[in-house]
Amino acid sequence: MKRRVLLISMLLAACLGSVAHAEPIELRFAVSSSAQVFYNSKALIPWAKKVTEDSQGTLNVKMYFAGALGRAGQFVDIVESGAADIAMDITSYYPGRFPQADVTYLPSLVGDDAVKASDALWSMYEEGLFDRDFAGLKLLAIGTPTAAMLMTTEKPVKLPSDTVGLKIGAGGRMKASILDATGAAMINLEAFNMYQPMERGVVDGVITHMTGVPPFRLYEIGKYYTMVPLGGSFTPVFMSQARFDSLPEAARHAIEINSGAVLTKTLGTVWQKASDDGVALVKRTGGTIITPDEAQHAEWEKTMQPVVQAWIKGGDDRQKIFDTLKAKLAQ
């Protein structure tokens, strides 16, 4: 009897020892930017470290920067294939793939509060309003910067009619619709590739976010900054639902308690700080910030309405999604 008890004890100890010394599962977290970029250094790197610490030895979240595992616009496919486990990307890089999330890019909706807008998008995700878009994916957070604005090099813009005939650098179908409504011509440009076209006069200005002004040194070229809300950005942190479900309970718990509304608020706060820093830099370097008055704002709203209505008519519960986001942002 004693021998049997001793044998069972030895087997149990061996099992427990093998569990205790099991190697943690590495989760590869892919981003397209460098480690120094503000949302990486202030939000995502601390998140990866905290999840690893809270996982009871089951996880090692390792970040891969600067496109080491792929480029922006590829990460959804990369995560679904298993070549990466977690990623952050921008849904506008996937034309037609995330039609419900496109609500974020509509003009005159997302404003100058990145925290409120990010929180609103997360609550809508939890309510199931983006279920069609993200079937098979598990979102860990959603961030958006403050609304994009119009930067010009020579001509100040106060009204939509001031853009008639201008060549404006921007990206995405929504921005093309916005510029078409104002009478400007869009030149397709990504945020990281706006400096030289402005410097050489290829474009008269760009639609961009204040968060991009410091890192891309756009303040060296831009003179006028028209603060009219020209759309946010739906930027999710995500992983495959199947990959998440395959993890041990302690690992899933560590991810859950550090994600969702918690990580979303962190991202919103980081985006807000970056936007505020961009505004401060523009002011310090002599840029002119143009804030439309009530009448001018009404003219922009009127001009943008056909863009909004055209999107709503596209189906996918878009009227409900639009109304819900508008209501949440008005709270």
PDB file of C-alpha atoms in Angstrom, residues 39-314:
ATOM      1  CA  TYR A  39       1.372  53.816 -29.994  1.00  0.00           C
ATOM      2  CA  ASN A  40       3.964  51.044 -29.826  1.00  0.00           C
ATOM      3  CA  SER A  41       6.104  52.537 -27.071  1.00  0.00           C
ATOM      4  CA  LYS A  42       3.211  53.895 -24.995  1.00  0.00           C
ATOM      5  CA  ALA A  43       0.531  51.238 -25.497  1.00  0.00           C
ATOM      6  CA  LEU A  44       1.360  48.017 -27.330  1.00  0.00           C
ATOM      7  CA  ILE A  45       4.796  47.202 -25.886  1.00  0.00           C
ATOM      8  CA  PRO A  46       3.559  47.693 -22.298  1.00  0.00           C
ATOM      9  CA  TRP A  47       0.492  45.585 -23.148  1.00  0.00           C
ATOM     10  CA  ALA A  48       2.617  42.713 -24.469  1.00  0.00           C
ATOM     11  CA  LYS A  49       4.782  42.806 -21.349  1.00  0.00           C
ATOM     12  CA  LYS A  50       1.781  42.890 -18.999  1.00  0.00           C
ATOM     13  CA  VAL A  51       0.004  40.004 -20.729  1.00  0.00           C
ATOM     14  CA  THR A  52       3.184  37.946 -20.535  1.00  0.00           C
ATOM     15  CA  GLU A  53       3.559  38.730 -16.819  1.00  0.00           C
ATOM     16  CA  ASP A  54      -0.084  37.933 -16.048  1.00  0.00           C
ATOM     17  CA  SER A  55      -0.162  34.654 -17.976  1.00  0.00           C
ATOM     18  CA  GLN A  56       1.313  32.511 -15.171  1.00  0.00           C
ATOM     19  CA  GLY A  57       4.150  31.411 -17.398  1.00  0.00           C
ATOM     20  CA  THR A  58       1.924  30.244 -20.247  1.00  0.00           C
ATOM     21  CA  LEU A  59       2.695  33.054 -22.711  1.00  0.00           C
ATOM     22  CA  ASN A  60       5.518  35.084 -24.151  1.00  0.00           C
ATOM     23  CA  VAL A  61       4.096  37.889 -26.301  1.00  0.00           C
ATOM     24  CA  LYS A  62       6.879  38.918 -28.669  1.00  0.00           C
ATOM     25  CA  MET A  63       6.521  41.974 -30.863  1.00  0.00           C
ATOM     26  CA  TYR A  64       7.774  42.143 -34.436  1.00  0.00           C
ATOM     27  CA  PHE A  65       8.225  45.703 -35.690  1.00  0.00           C
ATOM     28  CA  ALA A  66       8.687  47.578 -38.960  1.00  0.00           C
ATOM     29  CA  GLY A  67       7.006  45.012 -41.149  1.00  0.00           C
ATOM     30  CA  ALA A  68       9.180  42.088 -40.019  1.00  0.00           C
ATOM     31  CA  LEU A  69       6.188  39.764 -40.485  1.00  0.00           C
ATOM     32  CA  GLY A  70       4.453  41.662 -43.279  1.00  0.00           C
ATOM     33  CA  ARG A  71       3.149  45.022 -44.382  1.00  0.00           C
ATOM     34  CA  ALA A  72       0.108  47.086 -43.502  1.00  0.00           C
ATOM     35  CA  GLY A  73      -2.847  45.818 -45.478  1.00  0.00           C
ATOM     36  CA  GLN A  74      -1.591  42.225 -45.204  1.00  0.00           C
ATOM     37  CA  PHE A  75      -1.918  41.529 -41.494  1.00  0.00           C
ATOM     38  CA  VAL A  76      -5.459  40.166 -41.514  1.00  0.00           C
ATOM     39  CA  ASP A  77      -4.426  37.459 -43.972  1.00  0.00           C
ATOM     40  CA  ILE A  78      -1.185  36.882 -42.073  1.00  0.00           C
ATOM     41  CA  VAL A  79      -3.032  36.367 -38.780  1.00  0.00           C
ATOM     42  CA  GLU A  80      -5.636  34.124 -40.414  1.00  0.00           C
ATOM     43  CA  SER A  81      -2.848  32.016 -41.939  1.00  0.00           C
ATOM     44  CA  GLY A  82      -1.076  31.647 -38.583  1.00  0.00           C
ATOM     45  CA  ALA A  83       2.142  33.377 -39.707  1.00  0.00           C
ATOM     46  CA  ALA A  84       1.456  35.901 -36.919  1.00  0.00           C
ATOM     47  CA  ASP A  85      -0.804  35.561 -33.901  1.00  0.00           C
ATOM     48  CA  ILE A  86      -1.725  39.185 -33.144  1.00  0.00           C
ATOM     49  CA  ALA A  87      -1.551  42.329 -35.256  1.00  0.00           C
ATOM     50  CA  MET A  88      -2.673  45.921 -35.483  1.00  0.00           C
ATOM     51  CA  ASP A  89      -3.741  47.374 -38.816  1.00  0.00           C
ATOM     52  CA  ILE A  90      -6.045  49.943 -40.396  1.00  0.00           C
ATOM     53  CA  THR A  91      -9.232  48.686 -42.031  1.00  0.00           C
ATOM     54  CA  SER A  92      -9.086  51.244 -44.855  1.00  0.00           C
ATOM     55  CA  TYR A  93      -6.110  49.292 -46.229  1.00  0.00           C
ATOM     56  CA  TYR A  94      -8.606  46.532 -47.122  1.00  0.00           C
ATOM     57  CA  PRO A  95     -11.014  48.161 -49.627  1.00  0.00           C
ATOM     58  CA  GLY A  96     -14.462  46.582 -49.451  1.00  0.00           C
ATOM     59  CA  ARG A  97     -13.516  44.032 -46.790  1.00  0.00           C
ATOM     60  CA  PHE A  98     -14.771  45.875 -43.701  1.00  0.00           C
ATOM     61  CA  PRO A  99     -17.790  47.883 -44.883  1.00  0.00           C
ATOM     62  CA  GLN A 100     -19.335  48.264 -41.422  1.00  0.00           C
ATOM     63  CA  ALA A 101     -16.119  49.684 -39.959  1.00  0.00           C
ATOM     64  CA  ASP A 102     -16.070  52.316 -42.725  1.00  0.00           C
ATOM     65  CA  VAL A 103     -18.475  54.372 -40.596  1.00  0.00           C
ATOM     66  CA  THR A 104     -15.388  55.660 -38.774  1.00  0.00           C
ATOM     67  CA  TYR A 105     -14.063  57.287 -41.953  1.00  0.00           C
ATOM     68  CA  LEU A 106     -17.199  59.300 -42.654  1.00  0.00           C
ATOM     69  CA  PRO A 107     -16.763  63.087 -42.486  1.00  0.00           C
ATOM     70  CA  SER A 108     -18.365  65.182 -39.747  1.00  0.00           C
ATOM     71  CA  LEU A 109     -18.647  62.265 -37.301  1.00  0.00           C
ATOM     72  CA  VAL A 110     -15.439  61.507 -35.360  1.00  0.00           C
ATOM     73  CA  GLY A 111     -14.207  64.787 -33.909  1.00  0.00           C
ATOM     74  CA  ASP A 112     -11.415  66.000 -31.648  1.00  0.00           C
ATOM     75  CA  ASP A 113     -11.804  63.451 -28.825  1.00  0.00           C
ATOM     76  CA  ALA A 114      -9.924  60.252 -29.613  1.00  0.00           C
ATOM     77  CA  VAL A 115     -10.724  58.657 -26.254  1.00  0.00           C
ATOM     78  CA  LYS A 116     -14.492  59.075 -26.628  1.00  0.00           C
ATOM     79  CA  ALA A 117     -14.422  57.907 -30.250  1.00  0.00           C
ATOM     80  CA  SER A 118     -12.306  54.829 -29.477  1.00  0.00           C
ATOM     81  CA  ASP A 119     -14.516  53.917 -26.507  1.00  0.00           C
ATOM     82  CA  ALA A 120     -17.632  54.331 -28.658  1.00  0.00           C
ATOM     83  CA  LEU A 121     -16.286  51.988 -31.334  1.00  0.00           C
ATOM     84  CA  TRP A 122     -15.374  49.362 -28.753  1.00  0.00           C
ATOM     85  CA  SER A 123     -18.824  49.446 -27.169  1.00  0.00           C
ATOM     86  CA  MET A 124     -20.358  49.047 -30.632  1.00  0.00           C
ATOM     87  CA  TYR A 125     -18.147  46.005 -31.230  1.00  0.00           C
ATOM     88  CA  GLU A 126     -19.296  44.510 -27.934  1.00  0.00           C
ATOM     89  CA  GLU A 127     -22.906  45.157 -28.964  1.00  0.00           C
ATOM     90  CA  GLY A 128     -22.352  43.101 -32.124  1.00  0.00           C
ATOM     91  CA  LEU A 129     -22.616  45.938 -34.637  1.00  0.00           C
ATOM     92  CA  PHE A 130     -19.409  44.895 -36.428  1.00  0.00           C
ATOM     93  CA  ASP A 131     -20.037  41.137 -36.319  1.00  0.00           C
ATOM     94  CA  ARG A 132     -20.221  40.707 -40.096  1.00  0.00           C
ATOM     95  CA  ASP A 133     -16.921  42.481 -40.646  1.00  0.00           C
ATOM     96  CA  PHE A 134     -14.918  40.573 -38.083  1.00  0.00           C
ATOM     97  CA  ALA A 135     -16.319  37.046 -38.214  1.00  0.00           C
ATOM     98  CA  GLY A 136     -13.513  34.654 -37.292  1.00  0.00           C
ATOM     99  CA  LEU A 137     -11.420  37.375 -35.686  1.00  0.00           C
ATOM    100  CA  LYS A 138     -11.243  38.375 -32.043  1.00  0.00           C
ATOM    101  CA  LEU A 139     -10.682  42.103 -31.577  1.00  0.00           C
ATOM    102  CA  LEU A 140      -8.577  42.988 -28.556  1.00  0.00           C
ATOM    103  CA  ALA A 141      -8.983  46.767 -28.895  1.00  0.00           C
ATOM    104  CA  ILE A 142     -10.042  49.496 -31.324  1.00  0.00           C
ATOM    105  CA  GLY A 143      -8.331  52.851 -31.611  1.00  0.00           C
ATOM    106  CA  THR A 144      -8.908  55.947 -33.686  1.00  0.00           C
ATOM    107  CA  PRO A 145      -7.043  59.236 -33.748  1.00  0.00           C
ATOM    108  CA  THR A 146      -8.875  62.532 -33.769  1.00  0.00           C
ATOM    109  CA  ALA A 147     -10.458  63.442 -37.089  1.00  0.00           C
ATOM    110  CA  ALA A 148      -8.342  64.044 -40.156  1.00  0.00           C
ATOM    111  CA  MET A 149      -7.969  67.660 -41.301  1.00  0.00           C
ATOM    112  CA  LEU A 150      -6.964  69.468 -44.486  1.00  0.00           C
ATOM    113  CA  MET A 151      -3.433  70.821 -44.730  1.00  0.00           C
ATOM    114  CA  THR A 152      -2.470  73.149 -47.602  1.00  0.00           C
ATOM    115  CA  THR A 153       0.850  74.654 -48.644  1.00  0.00           C
ATOM    116  CA  GLU A 154      -0.147  77.986 -50.207  1.00  0.00           C
ATOM    117  CA  LYS A 155      -3.900  78.576 -50.212  1.00  0.00           C
ATOM    118  CA  PRO A 156      -5.860  78.924 -46.967  1.00  0.00           C
ATOM    119  CA  VAL A 157      -9.108  76.938 -47.022  1.00  0.00           C
ATOM    120  CA  LYS A 158     -12.159  78.013 -45.055  1.00  0.00           C
ATOM    121  CA  LEU A 159     -14.983  76.723 -47.232  1.00  0.00           C
ATOM    122  CA  PRO A 160     -15.361  73.615 -49.408  1.00  0.00           C
ATOM    123  CA  SER A 161     -15.437  75.863 -52.461  1.00  0.00           C
ATOM    124  CA  ASP A 162     -11.903  77.019 -51.640  1.00  0.00           C
ATOM    125  CA  THR A 163     -10.644  73.570 -52.637  1.00  0.00           C
ATOM    126  CA  VAL A 164     -12.017  73.677 -56.193  1.00  0.00           C
ATOM    127  CA  GLY A 165      -9.200  72.861 -58.598  1.00  0.00           C
ATOM    128  CA  LEU A 166      -6.707  71.939 -55.881  1.00  0.00           C
ATOM    129  CA  LYS A 167      -4.753  68.698 -56.016  1.00  0.00           C
ATOM    130  CA  ILE A 168      -4.974  67.043 -52.611  1.00  0.00           C
ATOM    131  CA  GLY A 169      -3.022  64.017 -51.465  1.00  0.00           C
ATOM    132  CA  ALA A 170      -5.039  61.413 -49.562  1.00  0.00           C
ATOM    133  CA  GLY A 171      -5.778  57.699 -49.458  1.00  0.00           C
ATOM    134  CA  GLY A 172      -8.887  55.545 -49.544  1.00  0.00           C
ATOM    135  CA  ARG A 173     -12.248  55.607 -51.272  1.00  0.00           C
ATOM    136  CA  MET A 174     -13.905  57.727 -48.572  1.00  0.00           C
ATOM    137  CA  LYS A 175     -11.350  60.507 -48.954  1.00  0.00           C
ATOM    138  CA  ALA A 176     -11.836  60.353 -52.716  1.00  0.00           C
ATOM    139  CA  SER A 177     -15.584  60.842 -52.217  1.00  0.00           C
ATOM    140  CA  ILE A 178     -14.988  63.756 -49.837  1.00  0.00           C
ATOM    141  CA  LEU A 179     -12.677  65.554 -52.252  1.00  0.00           C
ATOM    142  CA  ASP A 180     -14.956  64.870 -55.183  1.00  0.00           C
ATOM    143  CA  ALA A 181     -17.780  66.542 -53.233  1.00  0.00           C
ATOM    144  CA  THR A 182     -15.683  69.669 -52.685  1.00  0.00           C
ATOM    145  CA  GLY A 183     -14.399  69.905 -56.245  1.00  0.00           C
ATOM    146  CA  ALA A 184     -10.783  69.013 -55.491  1.00  0.00           C
ATOM    147  CA  ALA A 185      -8.790  66.305 -57.263  1.00  0.00           C
ATOM    148  CA  MET A 186      -7.360  63.488 -55.162  1.00  0.00           C
ATOM    149  CA  ILE A 187      -3.816  62.256 -55.690  1.00  0.00           C
ATOM    150  CA  ASN A 188      -3.448  58.881 -54.010  1.00  0.00           C
ATOM    151  CA  LEU A 189      -0.822  59.147 -51.251  1.00  0.00           C
ATOM    152  CA  GLU A 190      -0.101  57.205 -48.085  1.00  0.00           C
ATOM    153  CA  ALA A 191       0.665  59.116 -44.878  1.00  0.00           C
ATOM    154  CA  PHE A 192       4.367  58.237 -44.970  1.00  0.00           C
ATOM    155  CA  ASN A 193       4.710  59.500 -48.546  1.00  0.00           C
ATOM    156  CA  MET A 194       3.224  63.011 -48.375  1.00  0.00           C
ATOM    157  CA  TYR A 195       6.264  65.169 -47.711  1.00  0.00           C
ATOM    158  CA  GLN A 196       7.998  65.128 -51.100  1.00  0.00           C
ATOM    159  CA  PRO A 197       4.860  65.588 -53.239  1.00  0.00           C
ATOM    160  CA  MET A 198       3.994  68.682 -51.183  1.00  0.00           C
ATOM    161  CA  GLU A 199       7.562  69.969 -51.277  1.00  0.00           C
ATOM    162  CA  ARG A 200       7.738  69.579 -55.062  1.00  0.00           C
ATOM    163  CA  GLY A 201       4.307  71.084 -55.664  1.00  0.00           C
ATOM    164  CA  VAL A 202       2.869  67.863 -57.047  1.00  0.00           C
ATOM    165  CA  VAL A 203      -0.025  68.396 -54.636  1.00  0.00           C
ATOM    166  CA  ASP A 204      -1.417  71.567 -53.083  1.00  0.00           C
ATOM    167  CA  GLY A 205      -2.142  69.904 -49.783  1.00  0.00           C
ATOM    168  CA  VAL A 206      -3.112  66.681 -48.058  1.00  0.00           C
ATOM    169  CA  ILE A 207      -5.802  65.187 -45.852  1.00  0.00           C
ATOM    170  CA  THR A 208      -4.066  63.747 -42.818  1.00  0.00           C
ATOM    171  CA  HIS A 209      -4.259  63.453 -39.052  1.00  0.00           C
ATOM    172  CA  MET A 210      -2.450  65.757 -36.656  1.00  0.00           C
ATOM    173  CA  THR A 211      -0.789  62.638 -35.271  1.00  0.00           C
ATOM    174  CA  GLY A 212       1.149  62.331 -38.542  1.00  0.00           C
ATOM    175  CA  VAL A 213       2.441  65.907 -38.615  1.00  0.00           C
ATOM    176  CA  PRO A 214       5.436  65.464 -36.257  1.00  0.00           C
ATOM    177  CA  PRO A 215       6.766  62.039 -37.356  1.00  0.00           C
ATOM    178  CA  PHE A 216       6.542  62.832 -41.079  1.00  0.00           C
ATOM    179  CA  ARG A 217       7.777  66.437 -40.608  1.00  0.00           C
ATOM    180  CA  LEU A 218       4.787  67.794 -42.516  1.00  0.00           C
ATOM    181  CA  TYR A 219       4.958  71.019 -40.472  1.00  0.00           C
ATOM    182  CA  GLU A 220       8.023  71.932 -42.555  1.00  0.00           C
ATOM    183  CA  ILE A 221       5.847  72.146 -45.687  1.00  0.00           C
ATOM    184  CA  GLY A 222       2.278  72.820 -44.585  1.00  0.00           C
ATOM    185  CA  LYS A 223       1.226  76.402 -43.885  1.00  0.00           C
ATOM    186  CA  TYR A 224      -2.534  76.178 -43.340  1.00  0.00           C
ATOM    187  CA  TYR A 225      -4.423  73.592 -41.300  1.00  0.00           C
ATOM    188  CA  THR A 226      -8.195  73.607 -41.739  1.00  0.00           C
ATOM    189  CA  MET A 227      -9.729  71.864 -38.736  1.00  0.00           C
ATOM    190  CA  VAL A 228     -12.798  70.382 -40.389  1.00  0.00           C
ATOM    191  CA  PRO A 229     -13.524  66.747 -39.367  1.00  0.00           C
ATOM    192  CA  LEU A 230     -12.765  64.600 -42.396  1.00  0.00           C
ATOM    193  CA  GLY A 231     -12.959  61.144 -40.846  1.00  0.00           C
ATOM    194  CA  GLY A 232     -11.364  59.008 -38.169  1.00  0.00           C
ATOM    195  CA  SER A 233      -9.593  55.675 -38.593  1.00  0.00           C
ATOM    196  CA  PHE A 234     -10.728  52.196 -37.535  1.00  0.00           C
ATOM    197  CA  THR A 235      -7.515  50.664 -36.167  1.00  0.00           C
ATOM    198  CA  PRO A 236      -8.078  47.295 -34.466  1.00  0.00           C
ATOM    199  CA  VAL A 237      -5.744  45.056 -32.509  1.00  0.00           C
ATOM    200  CA  PHE A 238      -6.831  41.532 -33.361  1.00  0.00           C
ATOM    201  CA  MET A 239      -6.104  37.829 -33.412  1.00  0.00           C
ATOM    202  CA  SER A 240      -7.774  34.749 -34.820  1.00  0.00           C
ATOM    203  CA  GLN A 241     -10.673  33.576 -32.652  1.00  0.00           C
ATOM    204  CA  ALA A 242      -9.541  29.990 -33.208  1.00  0.00           C
ATOM    205  CA  ARG A 243      -6.008  30.813 -32.047  1.00  0.00           C
ATOM    206  CA  PHE A 244      -7.349  32.513 -28.938  1.00  0.00           C
ATOM    207  CA  ASP A 245      -9.624  29.571 -28.165  1.00  0.00           C
ATOM    208  CA  SER A 246      -6.682  27.154 -28.445  1.00  0.00           C
ATOM    209  CA  LEU A 247      -4.719  28.834 -25.650  1.00  0.00           C
ATOM    210  CA  PRO A 248      -4.645  27.609 -22.041  1.00  0.00           C
ATOM    211  CA  GLU A 249      -7.139  29.174 -19.666  1.00  0.00           C
ATOM    212  CA  ALA A 250      -4.482  31.225 -17.853  1.00  0.00           C
ATOM    213  CA  ALA A 251      -3.285  32.638 -21.174  1.00  0.00           C
ATOM    214  CA  ARG A 252      -6.788  33.562 -22.308  1.00  0.00           C
ATOM    215  CA  HIS A 253      -7.471  35.205 -18.950  1.00  0.00           C
ATOM    216  CA  ALA A 254      -4.279  37.291 -19.166  1.00  0.00           C
ATOM    217  CA  ILE A 255      -5.280  38.550 -22.605  1.00  0.00           C
ATOM    218  CA  GLU A 256      -8.874  39.282 -21.590  1.00  0.00           C
ATOM    219  CA  ILE A 257      -8.095  41.297 -18.457  1.00  0.00           C
ATOM    220  CA  ASN A 258      -5.618  43.503 -20.312  1.00  0.00           C
ATOM    221  CA  SER A 259      -7.616  44.011 -23.515  1.00  0.00           C
ATOM    222  CA  GLY A 260     -11.047  45.251 -24.554  1.00  0.00           C
ATOM    223  CA  ALA A 261     -12.138  48.506 -22.981  1.00  0.00           C
ATOM    224  CA  VAL A 262      -8.850  48.756 -21.041  1.00  0.00           C
ATOM    225  CA  LEU A 263      -6.523  48.640 -24.054  1.00  0.00           C
ATOM    226  CA  THR A 264      -8.969  50.667 -26.139  1.00  0.00           C
ATOM    227  CA  LYS A 265      -8.889  53.530 -23.628  1.00  0.00           C
ATOM    228  CA  THR A 266      -5.100  53.379 -23.527  1.00  0.00           C
ATOM    229  CA  LEU A 267      -4.912  53.606 -27.308  1.00  0.00           C
ATOM    230  CA  GLY A 268      -7.418  56.468 -27.384  1.00  0.00           C
ATOM    231  CA  THR A 269      -5.413  58.356 -24.750  1.00  0.00           C
ATOM    232  CA  VAL A 270      -2.176  57.813 -26.673  1.00  0.00           C
ATOM    233  CA  TRP A 271      -3.774  58.978 -29.938  1.00  0.00           C
ATOM    234  CA  GLN A 272      -5.164  62.059 -28.189  1.00  0.00           C
ATOM    235  CA  LYS A 273      -1.767  62.994 -26.762  1.00  0.00           C
ATOM    236  CA  ALA A 274      -0.143  62.572 -30.177  1.00  0.00           C
ATOM    237  CA  SER A 275      -2.805  64.776 -31.774  1.00  0.00           C
ATOM    238  CA  ASP A 276      -2.380  67.475 -29.125  1.00  0.00           C
ATOM    239  CA  ASP A 277       1.372  67.343 -29.638  1.00  0.00           C
ATOM    240  CA  GLY A 278       0.852  67.815 -33.377  1.00  0.00           C
ATOM    241  CA  VAL A 279      -1.300  70.906 -32.833  1.00  0.00           C
ATOM    242  CA  ALA A 280       1.267  72.358 -30.423  1.00  0.00           C
ATOM    243  CA  LEU A 281       4.082  71.745 -32.917  1.00  0.00           C
ATOM    244  CA  VAL A 282       2.157  73.444 -35.728  1.00  0.00           C
ATOM    245  CA  LYS A 283       1.651  76.500 -33.551  1.00  0.00           C
ATOM    246  CA  ARG A 284       5.306  76.598 -32.475  1.00  0.00           C
ATOM    247  CA  THR A 285       6.560  76.399 -36.051  1.00  0.00           C
ATOM    248  CA  GLY A 286       4.358  79.163 -37.436  1.00  0.00           C
ATOM    249  CA  GLY A 287       1.565  77.187 -39.038  1.00  0.00           C
ATOM    250  CA  THR A 288      -1.872  78.756 -39.276  1.00  0.00           C
ATOM    251  CA  ILE A 289      -4.737  76.760 -37.782  1.00  0.00           C
ATOM    252  CA  ILE A 290      -8.084  77.589 -39.376  1.00  0.00           C
ATOM    253  CA  THR A 291     -11.171  76.695 -37.355  1.00  0.00           C
ATOM    254  CA  PRO A 292     -14.368  77.218 -39.404  1.00  0.00           C
ATOM    255  CA  ASP A 293     -16.952  79.439 -37.751  1.00  0.00           C
ATOM    256  CA  GLU A 294     -20.577  78.345 -37.385  1.00  0.00           C
ATOM    257  CA  ALA A 295     -21.637  79.385 -40.891  1.00  0.00           C
ATOM    258  CA  GLN A 296     -18.554  77.856 -42.491  1.00  0.00           C
ATOM    259  CA  HIS A 297     -19.015  74.655 -40.525  1.00  0.00           C
ATOM    260  CA  ALA A 298     -22.617  74.445 -41.743  1.00  0.00           C
ATOM    261  CA  GLU A 299     -21.373  74.758 -45.328  1.00  0.00           C
ATOM    262  CA  TRP A 300     -18.973  71.870 -44.804  1.00  0.00           C
ATOM    263  CA  GLU A 301     -21.763  69.791 -43.274  1.00  0.00           C
ATOM    264  CA  LYS A 302     -24.009  70.495 -46.261  1.00  0.00           C
ATOM    265  CA  THR A 303     -21.268  69.550 -48.716  1.00  0.00           C
ATOM    266  CA  MET A 304     -20.453  66.331 -46.877  1.00  0.00           C
ATOM    267  CA  GLN A 305     -24.043  65.077 -46.552  1.00  0.00           C
ATOM    268  CA  PRO A 306     -24.145  63.353 -49.973  1.00  0.00           C
ATOM    269  CA  VAL A 307     -21.019  61.402 -48.989  1.00  0.00           C
ATOM    270  CA  VAL A 308     -22.633  60.264 -45.749  1.00  0.00           C
ATOM    271  CA  GLN A 309     -25.947  59.359 -47.367  1.00  0.00           C
ATOM    272  CA  ALA A 310     -24.283  57.428 -50.174  1.00  0.00           C
ATOM    273  CA  TRP A 311     -22.477  55.295 -47.600  1.00  0.00           C
ATOM    274  CA  ILE A 312     -25.601  54.674 -45.537  1.00  0.00           C
ATOM    275  CA  LYS A 313     -27.497  53.437 -48.602  1.00  0.00           C
ATOM    276  CA  GLY A 314     -24.950  50.635 -49.056  1.00  0.00           C
TER     277      GLY A 314
END
